[in-house]
PDB file of C-alpha atoms in Angstrom:
ATOM      1  CA  LYS A   1     -28.304  50.243 -75.742  1.00  0.00           C
ATOM      2  CA  LYS A   2     -29.282  46.925 -74.198  1.00  0.00           C
ATOM      3  CA  VAL A   3     -32.250  46.568 -71.882  1.00  0.00           C
ATOM      4  CA  GLY A   4     -32.360  44.003 -69.072  1.00  0.00           C
ATOM      5  CA  VAL A   5     -35.096  41.989 -67.408  1.00  0.00           C
ATOM      6  CA  LYS A   6     -38.039  43.787 -65.811  1.00  0.00           C
ATOM      7  CA  LYS A   7     -39.409  43.105 -62.334  1.00  0.00           C
ATOM      8  CA  ILE A   8     -42.697  44.387 -60.911  1.00  0.00           C
ATOM      9  CA  ARG A   9     -43.974  45.209 -57.448  1.00  0.00           C
ATOM     10  CA  THR A  10     -47.551  46.242 -56.580  1.00  0.00           C
ATOM     11  CA  ILE A  11     -48.722  48.268 -53.566  1.00  0.00           C
ATOM     12  CA  TRP A  12     -52.073  49.777 -52.553  1.00  0.00           C
ATOM     13  CA  ILE A  13     -51.891  52.824 -50.259  1.00  0.00           C
ATOM     14  CA  TRP A  14     -54.250  55.265 -48.550  1.00  0.00           C
ATOM     15  CA  ARG A  15     -52.264  57.717 -46.387  1.00  0.00           C
ATOM     16  CA  CYS A  16     -51.431  61.248 -47.483  1.00  0.00           C
ATOM     17  CA  VAL A  17     -47.922  62.755 -47.804  1.00  0.00           C
ATOM     18  CA  ALA A  18     -46.922  65.551 -50.211  1.00  0.00           C
ATOM     19  CA  MET A  19     -43.772  66.024 -52.303  1.00  0.00           C
ATOM     20  CA  PRO A  20     -42.485  69.282 -53.849  1.00  0.00           C
ATOM     21  CA  ALA A  21     -42.100  69.804 -57.610  1.00  0.00           C
ATOM     22  CA  LEU A  22     -38.984  70.929 -59.448  1.00  0.00           C
ATOM     23  CA  LYS A  23     -39.158  74.256 -61.265  1.00  0.00           C
ATOM     24  CA  GLY A  24     -37.223  76.520 -63.584  1.00  0.00           C
ATOM     25  CA  LEU A  25     -35.708  74.461 -66.408  1.00  0.00           C
ATOM     26  CA  GLU A  26     -38.755  73.473 -68.468  1.00  0.00           C
ATOM     27  CA  TRP A  27     -37.445  75.417 -71.480  1.00  0.00           C
ATOM     28  CA  THR A  28     -34.359  73.223 -71.864  1.00  0.00           C
ATOM     29  CA  PHE A  29     -36.002  70.112 -73.286  1.00  0.00           C
ATOM     30  CA  ASP A  30     -37.326  71.722 -76.449  1.00  0.00           C
ATOM     31  CA  THR A  31     -33.778  72.758 -77.415  1.00  0.00           C
ATOM     32  CA  VAL A  32     -32.810  69.081 -77.851  1.00  0.00           C
ATOM     33  CA  SER A  33     -36.114  67.646 -79.059  1.00  0.00           C
ATOM     34  CA  SER A  34     -34.718  65.235 -81.662  1.00  0.00           C
ATOM     35  CA  THR A  35     -32.004  63.886 -79.341  1.00  0.00           C
ATOM     36  CA  TYR A  36     -34.521  63.617 -76.508  1.00  0.00           C
ATOM     37  CA  GLU A  37     -36.881  61.586 -78.683  1.00  0.00           C
ATOM     38  CA  LYS A  38     -34.017  59.264 -79.644  1.00  0.00           C
ATOM     39  CA  SER A  39     -32.258  58.866 -76.276  1.00  0.00           C
ATOM     40  CA  ARG A  40     -34.984  58.910 -73.658  1.00  0.00           C
ATOM     41  CA  PRO A  41     -36.446  55.458 -72.980  1.00  0.00           C
ATOM     42  CA  GLY A  42     -40.086  54.493 -73.242  1.00  0.00           C
ATOM     43  CA  TYR A  43     -41.909  52.623 -70.508  1.00  0.00           C
ATOM     44  CA  VAL A  44     -42.313  48.915 -69.885  1.00  0.00           C
ATOM     45  CA  LYS A  45     -45.343  47.092 -71.320  1.00  0.00           C
ATOM     46  CA  GLU A  46     -46.377  45.913 -67.853  1.00  0.00           C
ATOM     47  CA  LEU A  47     -46.989  49.534 -66.881  1.00  0.00           C
ATOM     48  CA  TYR A  48     -49.508  49.999 -69.680  1.00  0.00           C
ATOM     49  CA  GLN A  49     -51.164  46.684 -68.866  1.00  0.00           C
ATOM     50  CA  THR A  50     -51.608  47.844 -65.271  1.00  0.00           C
ATOM     51  CA  LEU A  51     -52.907  51.259 -66.343  1.00  0.00           C
ATOM     52  CA  LEU A  52     -55.421  49.819 -68.812  1.00  0.00           C
ATOM     53  CA  ASP A  53     -56.611  47.228 -66.293  1.00  0.00           C
ATOM     54  CA  TYR A  54     -57.305  50.093 -63.898  1.00  0.00           C
ATOM     55  CA  ILE A  55     -59.106  52.249 -66.504  1.00  0.00           C
ATOM     56  CA  PRO A  56     -60.067  50.436 -69.731  1.00  0.00           C
ATOM     57  CA  ILE A  57     -59.640  52.716 -72.763  1.00  0.00           C
ATOM     58  CA  ASN A  58     -61.102  52.119 -76.227  1.00  0.00           C
ATOM     59  CA  GLU A  59     -62.199  53.924 -79.392  1.00  0.00           C
ATOM     60  CA  ASN A  60     -64.951  55.712 -77.450  1.00  0.00           C
ATOM     61  CA  SER A  61     -62.579  57.143 -74.840  1.00  0.00           C
ATOM     62  CA  ASN A  62     -61.367  60.722 -74.593  1.00  0.00           C
ATOM     63  CA  VAL A  63     -57.799  61.107 -73.273  1.00  0.00           C
ATOM     64  CA  VAL A  64     -55.338  63.938 -72.560  1.00  0.00           C
ATOM     65  CA  GLU A  65     -51.580  63.531 -72.191  1.00  0.00           C
ATOM     66  CA  VAL A  66     -49.755  66.232 -70.216  1.00  0.00           C
ATOM     67  CA  GLY A  67     -46.233  67.060 -71.397  1.00  0.00           C
ATOM     68  CA  SER A  68     -45.857  64.572 -74.236  1.00  0.00           C
ATOM     69  CA  GLY A  69     -42.260  65.474 -75.083  1.00  0.00           C
ATOM     70  CA  GLY A  70     -41.008  63.143 -77.813  1.00  0.00           C
ATOM     71  CA  GLY A  71     -43.993  60.811 -77.466  1.00  0.00           C
ATOM     72  CA  GLN A  72     -42.224  58.137 -75.402  1.00  0.00           C
ATOM     73  CA  ALA A  73     -45.478  57.279 -73.624  1.00  0.00           C
ATOM     74  CA  THR A  74     -47.975  58.150 -76.348  1.00  0.00           C
ATOM     75  CA  ALA A  75     -48.085  55.223 -78.774  1.00  0.00           C
ATOM     76  CA  PRO A  76     -49.449  52.501 -76.442  1.00  0.00           C
ATOM     77  CA  ILE A  77     -52.391  54.727 -75.497  1.00  0.00           C
ATOM     78  CA  LEU A  78     -53.047  55.726 -79.099  1.00  0.00           C
ATOM     79  CA  ALA A  79     -53.092  52.011 -79.962  1.00  0.00           C
ATOM     80  CA  THR A  80     -56.357  51.666 -78.007  1.00  0.00           C
ATOM     81  CA  GLY A  81     -58.103  53.724 -80.704  1.00  0.00           C
ATOM     82  CA  CYS A  82     -58.981  56.551 -78.307  1.00  0.00           C
ATOM     83  CA  GLN A  83     -59.243  60.267 -79.015  1.00  0.00           C
ATOM     84  CA  LEU A  84     -55.956  61.579 -77.628  1.00  0.00           C
ATOM     85  CA  THR A  85     -55.005  65.226 -77.161  1.00  0.00           C
ATOM     86  CA  ALA A  86     -51.333  65.882 -76.386  1.00  0.00           C
ATOM     87  CA  VAL A  87     -50.517  69.073 -74.482  1.00  0.00           C
ATOM     88  CA  GLU A  88     -46.880  70.060 -75.070  1.00  0.00           C
ATOM     89  CA  CYS A  89     -45.330  73.471 -74.368  1.00  0.00           C
ATOM     90  CA  GLY A  90     -42.344  72.984 -76.704  1.00  0.00           C
ATOM     91  CA  LYS A  91     -42.869  74.089 -80.294  1.00  0.00           C
ATOM     92  CA  ARG A  92     -40.244  71.692 -81.664  1.00  0.00           C
ATOM     93  CA  PHE A  93     -41.692  68.811 -79.688  1.00  0.00           C
ATOM     94  CA  SER A  94     -45.183  69.672 -80.921  1.00  0.00           C
ATOM     95  CA  GLU A  95     -44.068  69.463 -84.540  1.00  0.00           C
ATOM     96  CA  LEU A  96     -42.210  66.230 -83.841  1.00  0.00           C
ATOM     97  CA  LEU A  97     -45.364  64.711 -82.300  1.00  0.00           C
ATOM     98  CA  LYS A  98     -47.560  65.741 -85.231  1.00  0.00           C
ATOM     99  CA  ASP A  99     -45.149  64.115 -87.660  1.00  0.00           C
ATOM    100  CA  LYS A 100     -44.529  61.008 -85.555  1.00  0.00           C
ATOM    101  CA  PHE A 101     -48.213  60.196 -85.077  1.00  0.00           C
ATOM    102  CA  ASN A 102     -49.673  61.667 -88.276  1.00  0.00           C
ATOM    103  CA  GLU A 103     -51.351  58.371 -89.205  1.00  0.00           C
ATOM    104  CA  TYR A 104     -53.672  58.629 -86.181  1.00  0.00           C
ATOM    105  CA  GLN A 105     -56.678  60.679 -87.217  1.00  0.00           C
ATOM    106  CA  LYS A 106     -57.886  60.960 -83.609  1.00  0.00           C
ATOM    107  CA  PHE A 107     -54.608  62.427 -82.371  1.00  0.00           C
ATOM    108  CA  SER A 108     -54.108  66.180 -81.912  1.00  0.00           C
ATOM    109  CA  VAL A 109     -51.528  68.458 -80.305  1.00  0.00           C
ATOM    110  CA  ILE A 110     -52.036  71.640 -78.297  1.00  0.00           C
ATOM    111  CA  THR A 111     -48.869  73.728 -77.991  1.00  0.00           C
ATOM    112  CA  GLY A 112     -48.855  75.385 -74.596  1.00  0.00           C
ATOM    113  CA  LYS A 113     -48.581  74.791 -70.885  1.00  0.00           C
ATOM    114  CA  PHE A 114     -51.142  72.448 -69.386  1.00  0.00           C
ATOM    115  CA  GLU A 115     -51.988  74.920 -66.633  1.00  0.00           C
ATOM    116  CA  ASP A 116     -52.813  77.587 -69.262  1.00  0.00           C
ATOM    117  CA  THR A 117     -54.903  75.332 -71.524  1.00  0.00           C
ATOM    118  CA  VAL A 118     -58.687  75.368 -71.218  1.00  0.00           C
ATOM    119  CA  PHE A 119     -60.579  72.061 -71.135  1.00  0.00           C
ATOM    120  CA  GLU A 120     -64.235  71.256 -70.558  1.00  0.00           C
ATOM    121  CA  ASP A 121     -65.138  69.822 -67.181  1.00  0.00           C
ATOM    122  CA  ASN A 122     -66.313  66.210 -66.808  1.00  0.00           C
ATOM    123  CA  THR A 123     -65.195  65.311 -70.331  1.00  0.00           C
ATOM    124  CA  PHE A 124     -62.215  62.946 -70.163  1.00  0.00           C
ATOM    125  CA  ASP A 125     -61.838  59.279 -69.287  1.00  0.00           C
ATOM    126  CA  LEU A 126     -58.100  59.460 -68.661  1.00  0.00           C
ATOM    127  CA  VAL A 127     -55.497  62.150 -68.096  1.00  0.00           C
ATOM    128  CA  PHE A 128     -51.941  60.848 -67.978  1.00  0.00           C
ATOM    129  CA  SER A 129     -48.466  62.313 -67.728  1.00  0.00           C
ATOM    130  CA  ALA A 130     -45.088  60.608 -68.146  1.00  0.00           C
ATOM    131  CA  THR A 131     -42.052  62.187 -66.447  1.00  0.00           C
ATOM    132  CA  ALA A 132     -43.637  65.612 -66.888  1.00  0.00           C
ATOM    133  CA  PHE A 133     -46.231  66.403 -64.212  1.00  0.00           C
ATOM    134  CA  HIS A 134     -43.602  67.612 -61.726  1.00  0.00           C
ATOM    135  CA  TRP A 135     -43.291  70.736 -63.907  1.00  0.00           C
ATOM    136  CA  VAL A 136     -46.966  71.640 -63.260  1.00  0.00           C
ATOM    137  CA  PRO A 137     -47.774  73.553 -60.041  1.00  0.00           C
ATOM    138  CA  GLU A 138     -49.287  70.944 -57.747  1.00  0.00           C
ATOM    139  CA  LYS A 139     -52.567  72.591 -56.708  1.00  0.00           C
ATOM    140  CA  ILE A 140     -53.313  73.934 -60.176  1.00  0.00           C
ATOM    141  CA  GLY A 141     -52.459  70.637 -61.835  1.00  0.00           C
ATOM    142  CA  TYR A 142     -54.393  68.261 -59.621  1.00  0.00           C
ATOM    143  CA  GLU A 143     -57.475  70.475 -59.365  1.00  0.00           C
ATOM    144  CA  LYS A 144     -57.512  70.916 -63.140  1.00  0.00           C
ATOM    145  CA  VAL A 145     -57.212  67.169 -63.792  1.00  0.00           C
ATOM    146  CA  PHE A 146     -59.980  66.416 -61.286  1.00  0.00           C
ATOM    147  CA  SER A 147     -62.314  68.925 -62.982  1.00  0.00           C
ATOM    148  CA  MET A 148     -61.540  67.560 -66.460  1.00  0.00           C
ATOM    149  CA  LEU A 149     -62.292  63.934 -65.624  1.00  0.00           C
ATOM    150  CA  LYS A 150     -65.663  62.258 -65.862  1.00  0.00           C
ATOM    151  CA  ASN A 151     -66.898  60.484 -62.743  1.00  0.00           C
ATOM    152  CA  GLY A 152     -65.009  57.196 -62.722  1.00  0.00           C
ATOM    153  CA  GLY A 153     -62.231  58.666 -64.860  1.00  0.00           C
ATOM    154  CA  ALA A 154     -58.583  58.217 -63.922  1.00  0.00           C
ATOM    155  CA  PHE A 155     -55.366  60.151 -63.555  1.00  0.00           C
ATOM    156  CA  ALA A 156     -52.154  58.246 -64.271  1.00  0.00           C
ATOM    157  CA  ARG A 157     -48.789  59.761 -63.424  1.00  0.00           C
ATOM    158  CA  PHE A 158     -45.582  57.871 -64.109  1.00  0.00           C
ATOM    159  CA  ALA A 159     -41.862  58.542 -64.432  1.00  0.00           C
ATOM    160  CA  ASN A 160     -38.509  56.902 -65.033  1.00  0.00           C
ATOM    161  CA  HIS A 161     -35.832  57.332 -62.355  1.00  0.00           C
ATOM    162  CA  PRO A 162     -32.357  56.299 -63.576  1.00  0.00           C
ATOM    163  CA  TYR A 163     -29.653  55.308 -61.109  1.00  0.00           C
ATOM    164  CA  ARG A 164     -26.015  55.126 -62.162  1.00  0.00           C
ATOM    165  CA  ASP A 165     -24.526  51.692 -61.487  1.00  0.00           C
ATOM    166  CA  LYS A 166     -22.093  51.514 -58.576  1.00  0.00           C
ATOM    167  CA  GLU A 167     -20.769  48.033 -59.421  1.00  0.00           C
ATOM    168  CA  ASN A 168     -17.900  49.466 -61.471  1.00  0.00           C
ATOM    169  CA  VAL A 169     -16.348  51.223 -58.466  1.00  0.00           C
ATOM    170  CA  GLU A 170     -13.400  52.837 -60.253  1.00  0.00           C
ATOM    171  CA  LEU A 171     -15.598  54.285 -63.000  1.00  0.00           C
ATOM    172  CA  SER A 172     -18.137  55.515 -60.482  1.00  0.00           C
ATOM    173  CA  GLN A 173     -15.457  57.239 -58.399  1.00  0.00           C
ATOM    174  CA  GLU A 174     -13.974  58.917 -61.474  1.00  0.00           C
ATOM    175  CA  ILE A 175     -17.371  60.168 -62.641  1.00  0.00           C
ATOM    176  CA  ASP A 176     -18.055  61.537 -59.146  1.00  0.00           C
ATOM    177  CA  LYS A 177     -14.802  63.527 -59.338  1.00  0.00           C
ATOM    178  CA  ILE A 178     -15.706  64.828 -62.802  1.00  0.00           C
ATOM    179  CA  TYR A 179     -19.083  65.994 -61.476  1.00  0.00           C
ATOM    180  CA  ASP A 180     -17.295  67.812 -58.652  1.00  0.00           C
ATOM    181  CA  LEU A 181     -15.041  69.639 -61.120  1.00  0.00           C
ATOM    182  CA  TYR A 182     -17.774  70.642 -63.568  1.00  0.00           C
ATOM    183  CA  TYR A 183     -21.396  70.129 -62.528  1.00  0.00           C
ATOM    184  CA  ASN A 184     -21.113  70.796 -58.780  1.00  0.00           C
ATOM    185  CA  LYS A 185     -18.664  73.659 -59.274  1.00  0.00           C
ATOM    186  CA  TYR A 186     -20.943  75.250 -61.894  1.00  0.00           C
ATOM    187  CA  TYR A 187     -23.992  75.075 -59.603  1.00  0.00           C
ATOM    188  CA  ASN A 188     -21.931  75.853 -56.461  1.00  0.00           C
ATOM    189  CA  LYS A 189     -23.187  72.785 -54.641  1.00  0.00           C
ATOM    190  CA  GLU A 190     -21.742  69.940 -52.614  1.00  0.00           C
ATOM    191  CA  ARG A 191     -21.557  66.386 -53.949  1.00  0.00           C
ATOM    192  CA  GLU A 192     -24.843  64.572 -53.416  1.00  0.00           C
ATOM    193  CA  THR A 193     -25.015  60.970 -52.298  1.00  0.00           C
ATOM    194  CA  ILE A 194     -26.380  58.953 -55.224  1.00  0.00           C
ATOM    195  CA  SER A 195     -29.145  56.558 -54.290  1.00  0.00           C
ATOM    196  CA  GLY A 196     -31.888  54.676 -56.082  1.00  0.00           C
ATOM    197  CA  TYR A 197     -35.498  55.808 -56.183  1.00  0.00           C
ATOM    198  CA  THR A 198     -37.384  54.390 -53.211  1.00  0.00           C
ATOM    199  CA  GLU A 199     -40.800  52.930 -52.499  1.00  0.00           C
ATOM    200  CA  GLN A 200     -41.378  55.689 -49.957  1.00  0.00           C
ATOM    201  CA  GLN A 201     -40.867  58.352 -52.608  1.00  0.00           C
ATOM    202  CA  ALA A 202     -43.366  56.618 -54.897  1.00  0.00           C
ATOM    203  CA  LYS A 203     -45.897  56.455 -52.058  1.00  0.00           C
ATOM    204  CA  GLU A 204     -45.511  60.144 -51.254  1.00  0.00           C
ATOM    205  CA  ILE A 205     -46.166  61.164 -54.857  1.00  0.00           C
ATOM    206  CA  ALA A 206     -49.140  58.814 -55.155  1.00  0.00           C
ATOM    207  CA  MET A 207     -50.837  60.228 -52.076  1.00  0.00           C
ATOM    208  CA  ILE A 208     -50.727  63.825 -53.297  1.00  0.00           C
ATOM    209  CA  ALA A 209     -53.911  62.965 -55.218  1.00  0.00           C
ATOM    210  CA  SER A 210     -55.837  62.308 -51.996  1.00  0.00           C
ATOM    211  CA  LYS A 211     -55.530  66.015 -51.105  1.00  0.00           C
ATOM    212  CA  TYR A 212     -57.563  66.947 -54.175  1.00  0.00           C
ATOM    213  CA  GLY A 213     -60.560  64.609 -53.960  1.00  0.00           C
ATOM    214  CA  PHE A 214     -59.196  61.512 -55.726  1.00  0.00           C
ATOM    215  CA  SER A 215     -59.767  58.016 -54.356  1.00  0.00           C
ATOM    216  CA  ASP A 216     -58.893  54.397 -55.194  1.00  0.00           C
ATOM    217  CA  ILE A 217     -55.230  55.426 -55.087  1.00  0.00           C
ATOM    218  CA  ARG A 218     -52.602  52.863 -56.071  1.00  0.00           C
ATOM    219  CA  TYR A 219     -49.004  52.725 -57.155  1.00  0.00           C
ATOM    220  CA  GLU A 220     -46.660  50.192 -58.686  1.00  0.00           C
ATOM    221  CA  LEU A 221     -42.915  50.003 -59.241  1.00  0.00           C
ATOM    222  CA  PHE A 222     -41.188  48.497 -62.272  1.00  0.00           C
ATOM    223  CA  TYR A 223     -37.470  47.840 -62.766  1.00  0.00           C
ATOM    224  CA  ARG A 224     -35.085  47.445 -65.676  1.00  0.00           C
ATOM    225  CA  GLU A 225     -31.398  47.719 -66.531  1.00  0.00           C
ATOM    226  CA  ARG A 226     -29.951  49.554 -69.529  1.00  0.00           C
ATOM    227  CA  VAL A 227     -26.412  49.364 -70.887  1.00  0.00           C
ATOM    228  CA  PHE A 228     -24.875  52.335 -72.751  1.00  0.00           C
ATOM    229  CA  SER A 229     -21.725  52.911 -74.742  1.00  0.00           C
ATOM    230  CA  ALA A 230     -19.828  56.114 -73.933  1.00  0.00           C
ATOM    231  CA  ASN A 231     -21.389  57.941 -76.902  1.00  0.00           C
ATOM    232  CA  GLU A 232     -24.907  56.783 -76.039  1.00  0.00           C
ATOM    233  CA  TYR A 233     -24.512  57.866 -72.428  1.00  0.00           C
ATOM    234  CA  ILE A 234     -23.313  61.329 -73.400  1.00  0.00           C
ATOM    235  CA  GLU A 235     -26.331  61.691 -75.687  1.00  0.00           C
ATOM    236  CA  LEU A 236     -28.568  60.752 -72.766  1.00  0.00           C
ATOM    237  CA  LEU A 237     -26.921  63.269 -70.414  1.00  0.00           C
ATOM    238  CA  GLY A 238     -27.491  65.894 -73.089  1.00  0.00           C
ATOM    239  CA  THR A 239     -31.258  65.543 -72.580  1.00  0.00           C
ATOM    240  CA  TYR A 240     -31.227  66.295 -68.835  1.00  0.00           C
ATOM    241  CA  SER A 241     -32.476  69.789 -68.056  1.00  0.00           C
ATOM    242  CA  ASN A 242     -29.857  70.644 -65.427  1.00  0.00           C
ATOM    243  CA  HIS A 243     -27.091  69.471 -67.778  1.00  0.00           C
ATOM    244  CA  ILE A 244     -28.442  71.375 -70.795  1.00  0.00           C
ATOM    245  CA  ALA A 245     -28.463  74.575 -68.722  1.00  0.00           C
ATOM    246  CA  ILE A 246     -24.705  74.453 -68.090  1.00  0.00           C
ATOM    247  CA  GLU A 247     -22.769  76.969 -70.195  1.00  0.00           C
ATOM    248  CA  GLU A 248     -21.837  75.315 -73.487  1.00  0.00           C
ATOM    249  CA  SER A 249     -18.037  75.375 -73.281  1.00  0.00           C
ATOM    250  CA  ILE A 250     -18.101  73.932 -69.758  1.00  0.00           C
ATOM    251  CA  ARG A 251     -20.702  71.328 -70.722  1.00  0.00           C
ATOM    252  CA  THR A 252     -18.639  70.229 -73.738  1.00  0.00           C
ATOM    253  CA  GLU A 253     -15.532  69.640 -71.617  1.00  0.00           C
ATOM    254  CA  PHE A 254     -17.621  68.024 -68.860  1.00  0.00           C
ATOM    255  CA  PHE A 255     -19.155  65.516 -71.278  1.00  0.00           C
ATOM    256  CA  ALA A 256     -15.798  64.802 -72.940  1.00  0.00           C
ATOM    257  CA  LYS A 257     -14.304  63.868 -69.570  1.00  0.00           C
ATOM    258  CA  ILE A 258     -17.178  61.508 -68.783  1.00  0.00           C
ATOM    259  CA  LYS A 259     -16.892  59.895 -72.206  1.00  0.00           C
ATOM    260  CA  GLU A 260     -13.158  59.422 -71.694  1.00  0.00           C
ATOM    261  CA  ALA A 261     -13.720  57.877 -68.263  1.00  0.00           C
ATOM    262  CA  ILE A 262     -16.241  55.352 -69.608  1.00  0.00           C
ATOM    263  CA  ASN A 263     -13.945  54.360 -72.462  1.00  0.00           C
ATOM    264  CA  ASN A 264     -11.066  53.937 -70.007  1.00  0.00           C
ATOM    265  CA  HIS A 265     -13.128  51.555 -67.869  1.00  0.00           C
ATOM    266  CA  GLY A 266     -14.520  49.022 -70.302  1.00  0.00           C
ATOM    267  CA  GLY A 267     -16.458  51.233 -72.707  1.00  0.00           C
ATOM    268  CA  ILE A 268     -19.908  50.720 -71.173  1.00  0.00           C
ATOM    269  CA  ILE A 269     -21.961  52.053 -68.286  1.00  0.00           C
ATOM    270  CA  LYS A 270     -25.034  50.460 -66.715  1.00  0.00           C
ATOM    271  CA  ILE A 271     -28.100  52.351 -65.598  1.00  0.00           C
ATOM    272  CA  HIS A 272     -30.705  50.869 -63.251  1.00  0.00           C
ATOM    273  CA  ASP A 273     -34.173  52.323 -63.824  1.00  0.00           C
ATOM    274  CA  THR A 274     -37.023  52.416 -61.341  1.00  0.00           C
ATOM    275  CA  ILE A 275     -40.315  53.365 -62.993  1.00  0.00           C
ATOM    276  CA  ASP A 276     -43.165  54.415 -60.721  1.00  0.00           C
ATOM    277  CA  LEU A 277     -46.820  54.489 -61.740  1.00  0.00           C
ATOM    278  CA  GLN A 278     -49.387  56.368 -59.656  1.00  0.00           C
ATOM    279  CA  LEU A 279     -53.093  55.847 -60.284  1.00  0.00           C
ATOM    280  CA  ALA A 280     -56.068  57.749 -58.858  1.00  0.00           C
ATOM    281  CA  ARG A 281     -59.777  57.908 -59.664  1.00  0.00           C
ATOM    282  CA  LYS A 282     -62.448  60.590 -59.625  1.00  0.00           C
ATOM    283  CA  CYS A 283     -65.532  59.066 -58.034  1.00  0.00           C
TER     284      CYS A 283
END
């Protein structure tokens, strides 16, 4: 897949608004660990530059990553030389991470849910989570992170939000109809209006931290475009939790119809990503 130019926007915010977390499909990702590791994108270098400007990390730093998955966000932090502990509930993902980063002597993996894992208080310089912290119950998660961090330590939460391109109107309309016939029918739901991830949504997530004692709260938005062939796009859809959970025979036909639609309309589909980074400090 091809990746387009990145743009960056920076905002500082101080008001408090909360946002609910999604629940119930955490188990799905571990069933497609190898495909997930291959298909899910990493994060733009500007995000890591911003994070490490906010909280410098080096070989003396102690870091925890929550929900490491296939390690899409892990390598740039490991490259600082820090001690990094990955907490990952999926057994397959845990083994994948151990193999992928086996050359890093200061890297370790704990297999289990973050909320069930015991950590010492006031011990860590950074806790970060990439497209995973929404699975952790809010109060438990934020209070636990705050307790774990040293004074001056930071919590970084970031995620990728893909938005299907609407420029190819005929393809978009056909995919919408396919979703009605398979996805929406399966979940007994009405068609949702597709829209891009907004600045307001990023602000709301960032300000959750203020409810739990964090300060110096900031967020930034990053943008990119990716281009997929029909096969690549189907692989990507096969890593989404609510798609994995569809009964296999229905999912197979559903994906085949989407693949056919893409191939009938030029053979490619564009995805516009908005990546949000939320930063907060324990003072």
